[in-house]
Short mmCIF file of C-alpha atoms in Angstrom, two decimals:
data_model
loop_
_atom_site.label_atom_id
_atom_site.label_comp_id
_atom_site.label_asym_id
_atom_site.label_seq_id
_atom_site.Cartn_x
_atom_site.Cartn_y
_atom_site.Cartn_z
CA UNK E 1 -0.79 8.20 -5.94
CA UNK E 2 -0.14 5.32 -4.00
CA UNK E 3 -2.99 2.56 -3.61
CA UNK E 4 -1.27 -0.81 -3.14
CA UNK E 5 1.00 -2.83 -1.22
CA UNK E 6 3.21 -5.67 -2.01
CA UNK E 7 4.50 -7.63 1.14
CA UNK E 8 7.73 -10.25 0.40
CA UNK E 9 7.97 -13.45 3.17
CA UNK E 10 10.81 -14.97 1.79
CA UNK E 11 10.73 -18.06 3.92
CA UNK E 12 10.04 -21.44 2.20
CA UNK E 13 10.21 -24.90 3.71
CA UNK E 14 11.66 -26.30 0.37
CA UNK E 15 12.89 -24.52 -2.77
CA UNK E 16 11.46 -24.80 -6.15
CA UNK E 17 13.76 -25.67 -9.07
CA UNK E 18 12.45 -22.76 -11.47
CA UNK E 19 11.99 -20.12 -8.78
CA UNK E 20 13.85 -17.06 -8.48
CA UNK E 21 12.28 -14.49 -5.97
CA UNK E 22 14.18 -13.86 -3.10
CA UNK E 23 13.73 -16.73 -0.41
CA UNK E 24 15.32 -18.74 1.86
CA UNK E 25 14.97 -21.99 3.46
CA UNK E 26 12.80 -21.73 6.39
CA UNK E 27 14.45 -23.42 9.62
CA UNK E 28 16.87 -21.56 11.56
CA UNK E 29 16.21 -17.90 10.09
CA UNK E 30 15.37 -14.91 12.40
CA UNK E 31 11.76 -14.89 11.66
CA UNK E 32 10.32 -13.49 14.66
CA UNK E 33 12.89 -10.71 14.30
CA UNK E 34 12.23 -10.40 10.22
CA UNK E 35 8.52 -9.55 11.10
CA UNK E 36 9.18 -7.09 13.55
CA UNK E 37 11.18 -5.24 11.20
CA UNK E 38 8.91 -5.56 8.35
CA UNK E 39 6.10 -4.02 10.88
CA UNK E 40 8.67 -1.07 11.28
CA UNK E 41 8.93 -0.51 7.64
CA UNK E 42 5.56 0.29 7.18
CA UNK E 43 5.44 2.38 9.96
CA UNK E 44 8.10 4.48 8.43
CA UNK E 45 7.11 4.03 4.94
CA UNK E 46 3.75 5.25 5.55
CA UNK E 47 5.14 8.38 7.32
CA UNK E 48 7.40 9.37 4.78
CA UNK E 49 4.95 8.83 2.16
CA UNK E 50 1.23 9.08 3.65
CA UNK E 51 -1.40 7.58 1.53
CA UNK E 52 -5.12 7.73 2.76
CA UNK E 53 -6.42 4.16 1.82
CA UNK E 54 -4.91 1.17 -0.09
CA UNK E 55 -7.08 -0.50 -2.77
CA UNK E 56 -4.86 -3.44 -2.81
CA UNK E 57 -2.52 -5.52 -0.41
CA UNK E 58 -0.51 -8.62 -1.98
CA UNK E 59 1.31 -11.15 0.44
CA UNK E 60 3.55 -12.81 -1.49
CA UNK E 61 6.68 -14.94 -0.99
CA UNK E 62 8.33 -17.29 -0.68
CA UNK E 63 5.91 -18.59 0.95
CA UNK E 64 3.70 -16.74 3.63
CA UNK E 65 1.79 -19.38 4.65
CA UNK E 66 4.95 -21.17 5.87
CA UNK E 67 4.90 -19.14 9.02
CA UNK E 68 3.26 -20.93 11.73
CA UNK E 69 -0.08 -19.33 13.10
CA UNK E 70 1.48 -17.34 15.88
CA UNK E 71 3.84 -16.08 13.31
CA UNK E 72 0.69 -15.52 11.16
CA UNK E 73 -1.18 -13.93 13.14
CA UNK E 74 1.28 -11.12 13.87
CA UNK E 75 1.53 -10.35 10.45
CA UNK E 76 -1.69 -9.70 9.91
CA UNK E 77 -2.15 -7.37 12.72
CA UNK E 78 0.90 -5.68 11.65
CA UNK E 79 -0.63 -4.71 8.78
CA UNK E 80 -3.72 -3.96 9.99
CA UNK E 81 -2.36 -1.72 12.77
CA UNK E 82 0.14 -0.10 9.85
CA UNK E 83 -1.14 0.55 6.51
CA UNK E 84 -4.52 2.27 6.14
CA UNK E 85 -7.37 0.70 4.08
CA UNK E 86 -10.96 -0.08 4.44
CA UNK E 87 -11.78 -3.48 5.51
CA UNK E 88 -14.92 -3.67 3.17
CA UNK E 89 -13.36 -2.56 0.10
CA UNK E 90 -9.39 -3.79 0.12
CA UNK E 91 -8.66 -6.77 -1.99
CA UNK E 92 -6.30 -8.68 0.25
CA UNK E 93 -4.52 -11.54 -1.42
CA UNK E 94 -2.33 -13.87 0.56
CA UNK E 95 -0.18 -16.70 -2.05
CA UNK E 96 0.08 -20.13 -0.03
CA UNK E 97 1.02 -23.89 -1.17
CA UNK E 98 -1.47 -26.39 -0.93
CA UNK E 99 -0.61 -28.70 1.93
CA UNK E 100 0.16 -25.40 4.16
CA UNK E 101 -2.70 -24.15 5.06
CA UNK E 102 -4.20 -26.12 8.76
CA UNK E 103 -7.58 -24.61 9.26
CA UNK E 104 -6.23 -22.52 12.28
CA UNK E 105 -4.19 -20.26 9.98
CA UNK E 106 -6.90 -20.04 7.35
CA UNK E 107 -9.09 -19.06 9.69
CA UNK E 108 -6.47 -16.34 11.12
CA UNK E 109 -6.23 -14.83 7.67
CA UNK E 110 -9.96 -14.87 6.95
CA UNK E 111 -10.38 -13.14 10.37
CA UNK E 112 -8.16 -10.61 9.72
CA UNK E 113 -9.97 -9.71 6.53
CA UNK E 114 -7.97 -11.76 3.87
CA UNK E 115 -10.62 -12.05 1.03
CA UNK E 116 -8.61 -13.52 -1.75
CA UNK E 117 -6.43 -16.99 -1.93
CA UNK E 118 -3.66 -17.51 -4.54
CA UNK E 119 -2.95 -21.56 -4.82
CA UNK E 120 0.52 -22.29 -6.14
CA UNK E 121 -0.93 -25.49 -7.88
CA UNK E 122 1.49 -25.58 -10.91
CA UNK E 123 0.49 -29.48 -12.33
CA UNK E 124 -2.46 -32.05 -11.93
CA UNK E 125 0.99 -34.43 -12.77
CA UNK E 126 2.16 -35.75 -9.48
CA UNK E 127 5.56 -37.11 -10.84
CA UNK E 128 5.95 -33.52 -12.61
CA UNK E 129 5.79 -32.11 -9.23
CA UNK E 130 8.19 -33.64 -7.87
CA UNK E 131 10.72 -33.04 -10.89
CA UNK E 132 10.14 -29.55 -10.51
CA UNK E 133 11.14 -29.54 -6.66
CA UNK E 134 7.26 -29.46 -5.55
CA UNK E 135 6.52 -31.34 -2.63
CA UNK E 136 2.75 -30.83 -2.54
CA UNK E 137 0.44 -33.84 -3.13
CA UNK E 138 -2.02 -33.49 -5.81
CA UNK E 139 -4.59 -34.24 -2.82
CA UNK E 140 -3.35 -31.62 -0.70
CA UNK E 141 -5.21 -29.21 -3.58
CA UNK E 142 -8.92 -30.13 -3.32
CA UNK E 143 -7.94 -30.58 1.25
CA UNK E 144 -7.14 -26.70 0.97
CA UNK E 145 -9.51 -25.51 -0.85
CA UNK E 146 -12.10 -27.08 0.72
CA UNK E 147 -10.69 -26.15 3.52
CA UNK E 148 -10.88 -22.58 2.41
CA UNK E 149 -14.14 -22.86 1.16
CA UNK E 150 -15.07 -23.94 4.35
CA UNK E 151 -14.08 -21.19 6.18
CA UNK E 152 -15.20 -18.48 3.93
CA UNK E 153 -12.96 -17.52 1.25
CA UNK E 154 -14.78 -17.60 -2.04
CA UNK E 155 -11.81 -15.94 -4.52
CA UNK E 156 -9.31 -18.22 -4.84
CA UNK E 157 -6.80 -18.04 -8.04
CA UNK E 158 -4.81 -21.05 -8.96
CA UNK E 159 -1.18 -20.59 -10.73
CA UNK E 160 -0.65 -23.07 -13.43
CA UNK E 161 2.78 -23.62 -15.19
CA UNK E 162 3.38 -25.02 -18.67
CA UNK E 163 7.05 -25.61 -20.66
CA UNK E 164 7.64 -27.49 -18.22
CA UNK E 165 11.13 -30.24 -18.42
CA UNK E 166 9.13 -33.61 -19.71
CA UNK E 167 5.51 -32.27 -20.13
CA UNK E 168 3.46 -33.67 -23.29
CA UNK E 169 0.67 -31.69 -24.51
CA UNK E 170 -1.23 -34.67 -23.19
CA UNK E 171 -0.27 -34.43 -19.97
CA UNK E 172 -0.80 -30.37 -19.52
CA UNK E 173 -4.75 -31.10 -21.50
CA UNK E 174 -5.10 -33.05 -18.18
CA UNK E 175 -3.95 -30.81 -15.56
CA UNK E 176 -5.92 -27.85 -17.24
CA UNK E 177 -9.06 -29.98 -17.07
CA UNK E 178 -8.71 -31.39 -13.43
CA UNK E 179 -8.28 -27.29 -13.21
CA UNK E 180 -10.87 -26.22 -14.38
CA UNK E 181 -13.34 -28.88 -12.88
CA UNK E 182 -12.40 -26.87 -9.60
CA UNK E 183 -14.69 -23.82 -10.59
CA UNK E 184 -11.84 -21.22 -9.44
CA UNK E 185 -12.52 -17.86 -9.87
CA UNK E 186 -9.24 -16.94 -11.31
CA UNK E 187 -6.42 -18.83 -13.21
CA UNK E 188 -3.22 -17.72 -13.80
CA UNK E 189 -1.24 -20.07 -16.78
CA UNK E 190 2.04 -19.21 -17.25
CA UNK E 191 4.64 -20.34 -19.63
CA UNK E 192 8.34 -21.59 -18.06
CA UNK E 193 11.35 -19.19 -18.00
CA UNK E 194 14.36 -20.75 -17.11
CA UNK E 195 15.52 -17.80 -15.04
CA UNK E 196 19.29 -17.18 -13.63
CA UNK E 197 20.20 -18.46 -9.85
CA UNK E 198 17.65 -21.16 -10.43
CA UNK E 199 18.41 -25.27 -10.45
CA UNK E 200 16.37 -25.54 -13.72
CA UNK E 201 19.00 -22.86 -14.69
CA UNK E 202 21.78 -24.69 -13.57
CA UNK E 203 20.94 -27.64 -15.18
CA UNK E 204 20.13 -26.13 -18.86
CA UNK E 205 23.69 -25.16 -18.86
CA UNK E 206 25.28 -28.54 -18.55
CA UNK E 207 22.69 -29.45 -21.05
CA UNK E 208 20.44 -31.67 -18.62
CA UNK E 209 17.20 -30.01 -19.17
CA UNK E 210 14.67 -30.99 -21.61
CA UNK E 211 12.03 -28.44 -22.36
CA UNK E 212 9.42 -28.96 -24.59
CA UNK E 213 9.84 -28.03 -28.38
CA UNK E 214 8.78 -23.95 -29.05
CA UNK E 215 5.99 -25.11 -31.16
CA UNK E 216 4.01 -27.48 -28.68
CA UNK E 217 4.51 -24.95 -25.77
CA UNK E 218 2.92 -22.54 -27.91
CA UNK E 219 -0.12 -25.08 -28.28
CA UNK E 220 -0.53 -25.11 -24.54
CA UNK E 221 -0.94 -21.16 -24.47
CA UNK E 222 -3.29 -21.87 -27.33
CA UNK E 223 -4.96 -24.63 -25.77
CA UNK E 224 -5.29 -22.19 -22.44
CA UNK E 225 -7.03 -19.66 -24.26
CA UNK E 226 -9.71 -22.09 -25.79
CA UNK E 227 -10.29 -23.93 -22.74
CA UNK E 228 -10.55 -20.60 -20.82
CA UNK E 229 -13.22 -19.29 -22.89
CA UNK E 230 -15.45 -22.17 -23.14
CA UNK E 231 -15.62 -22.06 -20.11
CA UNK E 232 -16.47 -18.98 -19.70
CA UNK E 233 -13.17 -17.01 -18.37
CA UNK E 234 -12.55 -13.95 -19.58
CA UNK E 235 -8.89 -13.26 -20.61
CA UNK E 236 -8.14 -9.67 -19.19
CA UNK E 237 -4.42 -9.81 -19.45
CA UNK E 238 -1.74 -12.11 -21.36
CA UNK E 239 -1.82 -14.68 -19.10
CA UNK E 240 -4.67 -14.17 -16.63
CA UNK E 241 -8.41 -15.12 -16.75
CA UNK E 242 -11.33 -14.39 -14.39
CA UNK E 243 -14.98 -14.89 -14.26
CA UNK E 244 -16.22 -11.39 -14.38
CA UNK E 245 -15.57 -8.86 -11.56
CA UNK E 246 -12.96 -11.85 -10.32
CA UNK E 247 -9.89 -10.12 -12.07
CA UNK E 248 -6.71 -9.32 -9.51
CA UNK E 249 -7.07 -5.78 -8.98
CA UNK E 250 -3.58 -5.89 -7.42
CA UNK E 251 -2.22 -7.22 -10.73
CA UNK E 252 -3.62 -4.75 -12.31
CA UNK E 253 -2.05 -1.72 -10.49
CA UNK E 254 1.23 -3.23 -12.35
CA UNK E 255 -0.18 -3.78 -15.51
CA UNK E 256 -1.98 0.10 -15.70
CA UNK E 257 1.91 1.31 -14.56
CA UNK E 258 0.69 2.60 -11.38
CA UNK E 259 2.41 3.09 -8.15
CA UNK E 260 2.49 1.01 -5.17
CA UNK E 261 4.97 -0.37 -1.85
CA UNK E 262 7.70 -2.87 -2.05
CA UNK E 263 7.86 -4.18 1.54
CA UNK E 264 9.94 -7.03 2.76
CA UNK E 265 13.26 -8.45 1.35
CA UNK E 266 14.08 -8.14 -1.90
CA UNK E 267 10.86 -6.27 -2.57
CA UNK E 268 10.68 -3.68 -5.50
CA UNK E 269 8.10 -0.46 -5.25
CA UNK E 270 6.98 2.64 -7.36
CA UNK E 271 6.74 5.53 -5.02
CA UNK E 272 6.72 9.33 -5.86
CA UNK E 273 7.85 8.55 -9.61
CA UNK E 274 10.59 6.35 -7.99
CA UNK E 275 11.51 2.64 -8.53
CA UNK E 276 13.10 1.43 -5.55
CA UNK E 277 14.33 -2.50 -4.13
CA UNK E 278 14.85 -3.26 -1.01
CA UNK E 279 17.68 -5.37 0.14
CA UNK E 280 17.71 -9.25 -0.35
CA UNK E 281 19.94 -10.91 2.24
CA UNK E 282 17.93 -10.93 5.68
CA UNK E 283 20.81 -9.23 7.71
CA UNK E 284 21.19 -6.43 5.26
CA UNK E 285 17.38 -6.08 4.95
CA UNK E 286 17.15 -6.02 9.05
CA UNK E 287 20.24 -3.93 9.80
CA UNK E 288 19.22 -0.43 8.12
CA UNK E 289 15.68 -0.56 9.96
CA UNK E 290 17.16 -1.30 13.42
CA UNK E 291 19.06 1.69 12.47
CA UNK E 292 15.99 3.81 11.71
CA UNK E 293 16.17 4.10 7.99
CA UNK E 294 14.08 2.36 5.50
CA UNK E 295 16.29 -0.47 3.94
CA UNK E 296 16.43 0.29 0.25
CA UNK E 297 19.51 -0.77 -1.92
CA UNK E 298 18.47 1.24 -4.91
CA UNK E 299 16.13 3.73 -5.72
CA UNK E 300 15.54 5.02 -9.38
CA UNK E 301 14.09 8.09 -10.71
CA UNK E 302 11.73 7.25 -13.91
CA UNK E 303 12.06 9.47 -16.83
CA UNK E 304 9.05 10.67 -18.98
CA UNK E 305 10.43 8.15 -21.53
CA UNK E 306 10.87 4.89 -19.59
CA UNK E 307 7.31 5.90 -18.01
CA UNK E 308 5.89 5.97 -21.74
CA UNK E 309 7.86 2.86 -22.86
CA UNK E 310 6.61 1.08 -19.38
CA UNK E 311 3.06 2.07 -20.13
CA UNK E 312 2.85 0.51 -23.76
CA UNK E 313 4.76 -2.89 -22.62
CA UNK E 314 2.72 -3.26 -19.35
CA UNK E 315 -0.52 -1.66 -21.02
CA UNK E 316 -0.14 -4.55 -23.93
CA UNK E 317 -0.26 -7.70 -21.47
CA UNK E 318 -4.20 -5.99 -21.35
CA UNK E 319 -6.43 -7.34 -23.59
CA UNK E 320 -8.26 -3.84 -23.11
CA UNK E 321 -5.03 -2.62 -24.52
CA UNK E 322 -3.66 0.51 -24.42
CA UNK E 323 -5.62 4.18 -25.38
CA UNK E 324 -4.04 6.60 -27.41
CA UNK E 325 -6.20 9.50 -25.96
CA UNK E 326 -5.39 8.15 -22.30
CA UNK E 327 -1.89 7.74 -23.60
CA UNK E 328 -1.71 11.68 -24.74
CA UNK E 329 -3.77 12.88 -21.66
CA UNK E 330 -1.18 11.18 -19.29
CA UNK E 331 1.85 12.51 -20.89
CA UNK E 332 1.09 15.41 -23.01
CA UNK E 333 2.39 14.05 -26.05
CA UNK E 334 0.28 11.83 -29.01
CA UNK E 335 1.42 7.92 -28.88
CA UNK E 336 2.02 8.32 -32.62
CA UNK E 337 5.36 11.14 -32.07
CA UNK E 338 6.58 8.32 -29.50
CA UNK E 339 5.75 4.64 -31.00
CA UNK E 340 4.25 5.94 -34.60
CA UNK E 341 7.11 3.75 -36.05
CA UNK E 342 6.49 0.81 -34.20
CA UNK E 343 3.12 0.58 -33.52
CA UNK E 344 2.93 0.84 -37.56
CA UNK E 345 5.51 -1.99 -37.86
CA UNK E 346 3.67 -4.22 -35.18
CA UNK E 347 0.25 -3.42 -36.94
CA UNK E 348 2.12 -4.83 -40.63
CA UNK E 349 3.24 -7.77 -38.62
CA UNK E 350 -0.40 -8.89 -37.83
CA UNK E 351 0.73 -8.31 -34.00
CA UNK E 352 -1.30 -5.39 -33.04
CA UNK E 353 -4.66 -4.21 -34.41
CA UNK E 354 -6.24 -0.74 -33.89
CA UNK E 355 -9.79 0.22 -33.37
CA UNK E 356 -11.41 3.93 -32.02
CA UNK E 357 -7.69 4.83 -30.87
CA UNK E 358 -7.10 1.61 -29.15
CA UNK E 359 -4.17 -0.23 -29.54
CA UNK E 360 -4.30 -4.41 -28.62
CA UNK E 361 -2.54 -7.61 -29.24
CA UNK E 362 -4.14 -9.73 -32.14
CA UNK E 363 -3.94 -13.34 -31.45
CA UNK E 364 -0.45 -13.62 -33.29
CA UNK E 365 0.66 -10.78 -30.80
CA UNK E 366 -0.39 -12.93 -28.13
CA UNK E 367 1.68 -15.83 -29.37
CA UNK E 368 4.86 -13.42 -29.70
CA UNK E 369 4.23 -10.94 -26.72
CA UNK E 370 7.78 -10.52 -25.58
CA UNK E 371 8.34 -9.71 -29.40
CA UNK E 372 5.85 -6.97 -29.00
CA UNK E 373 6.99 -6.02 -25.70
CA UNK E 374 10.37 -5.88 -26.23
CA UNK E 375 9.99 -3.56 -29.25
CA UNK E 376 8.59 -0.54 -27.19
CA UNK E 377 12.12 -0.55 -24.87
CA UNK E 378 14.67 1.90 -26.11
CA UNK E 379 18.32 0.03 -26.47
#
């Protein structure tokens, strides 16, 4: 059953050097006509596969909040007018860059029922920033969300990036406290990945990138974890903490493998048992939906396998973990005739412990998820 929505802007007034969602440099770009196609995709999405109410709608980019409030505001009534959910219960989470966000289109967003705020806030380091193809000022952080505080939003998440080319342990200690000073009522602290298609990528191979050593990035997801909890987070998934009742519900619909819309460019969904993308360049996006079909490049069946390998790799990043009596009630089969042999191996490995029939990372497996992960993926 279908019960969220993920929505892809892809425009962005600068590009980052480590990003590699689908985007495109704002100026110039049809995005007028982009949004009135993206409007028409959920109309026909939502007639060829009718869902009652969504639980969750995610706005992500790019950057949304790059559209100017005209531009805003039609989005939001798009999907107001388009996909069905209750007002009072949705979580509706729009990502934005600090220094974006005027008053006038924070104030569209909270009007249109927007009730949660994802900050792209990265470093407290202002010459990091910069290095990493950032062009917000670390001032333009406590202007928006006091801005947004001051309109009404009261969940906001902040993203916070560590790895990062030059950054000392010393330097991310700071930007985790100036972080947590803020009171947020989410955090999410990721480690780098140097991904294809990137600059940071492009750089690495001519050997011009320097990454801190494996051992003190490690210390930074160690020194996350500490900080979190005294201060009272709770870690709910691998990289994610919330005070309590504050945890992304949208995140979550990935993380329990459940299904949800891909719309926009470039956006991937899990519909019906199906994976599907969308296409990435705006033309080819655009073209199939002035046609009158939805605009899909690929769409892949899921076999009872990959759905049991994608529930014990997405189920892990959960601290909660993942059940085996869940596990066997969802697919009719114990976790033990599937995984026995490497949930045993993982368990000798000080990776993953077991209590009552629950399977979750220790704090090694933390350390090495993607080890964990990785070994629940058939080759």
């Amino acid at each position: 059953m279908i019960k969220s929505a993920y929505i892809h802007i892809p425009f962005c007034e600068h590009i980052c050097h480590y990003c590699d969602f689908n985007k495109v440099y704002l100026q110039g770009q049809p995005v007028d006509e982009y949004l009135s196609m993206l409007k028409k995709e959920f109309q026909m999405s939502v007639m060829e596969y009718p869902v009652e109410s969504l639980t969750t709608i995610f706005v992500g980019g790019g950057t949304p909040t790059s559209l100017n409030e005209k531009q805003l505001s039609f989005l939001v009534s798009s999907i107001r007018e388009e996909l069905p959910y209750d007002r009072n219960s949705v979580e509706f989470t729009f990502e934005a860059n600090p220094g974006d966000l005027s008053e006038g289109k924070l104030a569209i967003l909270h009007e249109a029922g927007v009730n949660r705020l994802s900050f792209g806030v990265q470093s407290f380091n202002e010459e990091l920033l910069r290095k990493i193809g950032r062009t917000h000022k670390i001032a333009d952080v406590y202007d928006s969300i006091e801005k947004a505080n001051k309109v009404g939003f009261d969940n906001i998440s902040i993203d916070l990036i560590y790895g990062l080319p030059g950054q000392t342990m010393e330097d991310f200690e700071d930007t985790l406290k100036k972080a947590l000073e803020l009171k947020m009522e989410h955090y999410s602290s990721y480690s780098l990945i140097v991904e294809p298609k990137t600059v940071f990528y492009n750089l690495m191979q001519k050997g011009r990138l320097s990454l801190p050593p494996q051992e003190i990035e490690a210390r930074m997801y160690e020194c996350v974890m500490e900080e979190m909890a005294k201060h009272g987070y709770i870690q709910y998934e691998i990289s994610n903490y919330a005070k309590q009742g504050y945890e992304s519900k949208h995140n979550l619909t990935y993380w329990n493998n459940e299904e949800y819309f891909g719309f926009g460019a470039g956006a991937h969904g899990y519909v019906e048992g199906k994976r599907t993308a969308n296409y990435g360049p705006l033309k080819k996006y655009i073209t199939p939906l002035q046609e009158g079909r939805l605009p899909l490049i690929e769409t892949h069946e899921v076999s009872k396998q990959e759905k049991m390998e994608e529930e014990m790799f997405l189920g892990l990043r959960k601290m909660e973990g993942v059940n085996a009596q869940s596990f066997e009630e969802k697919f009719g089969t114990p976790i033990s005739d599937i995984f026995g042999q490497q949930l045993t191996e993982l368990k000798e490995k000080g990776l993953l412990e077991e209590s009552a029939g629950t399977y979750r990372l220790t704090y090694s497996g933390k350390l090495l998820g993607n080890e964990v992960f990785q070994s629940f993926i058939a080759v």
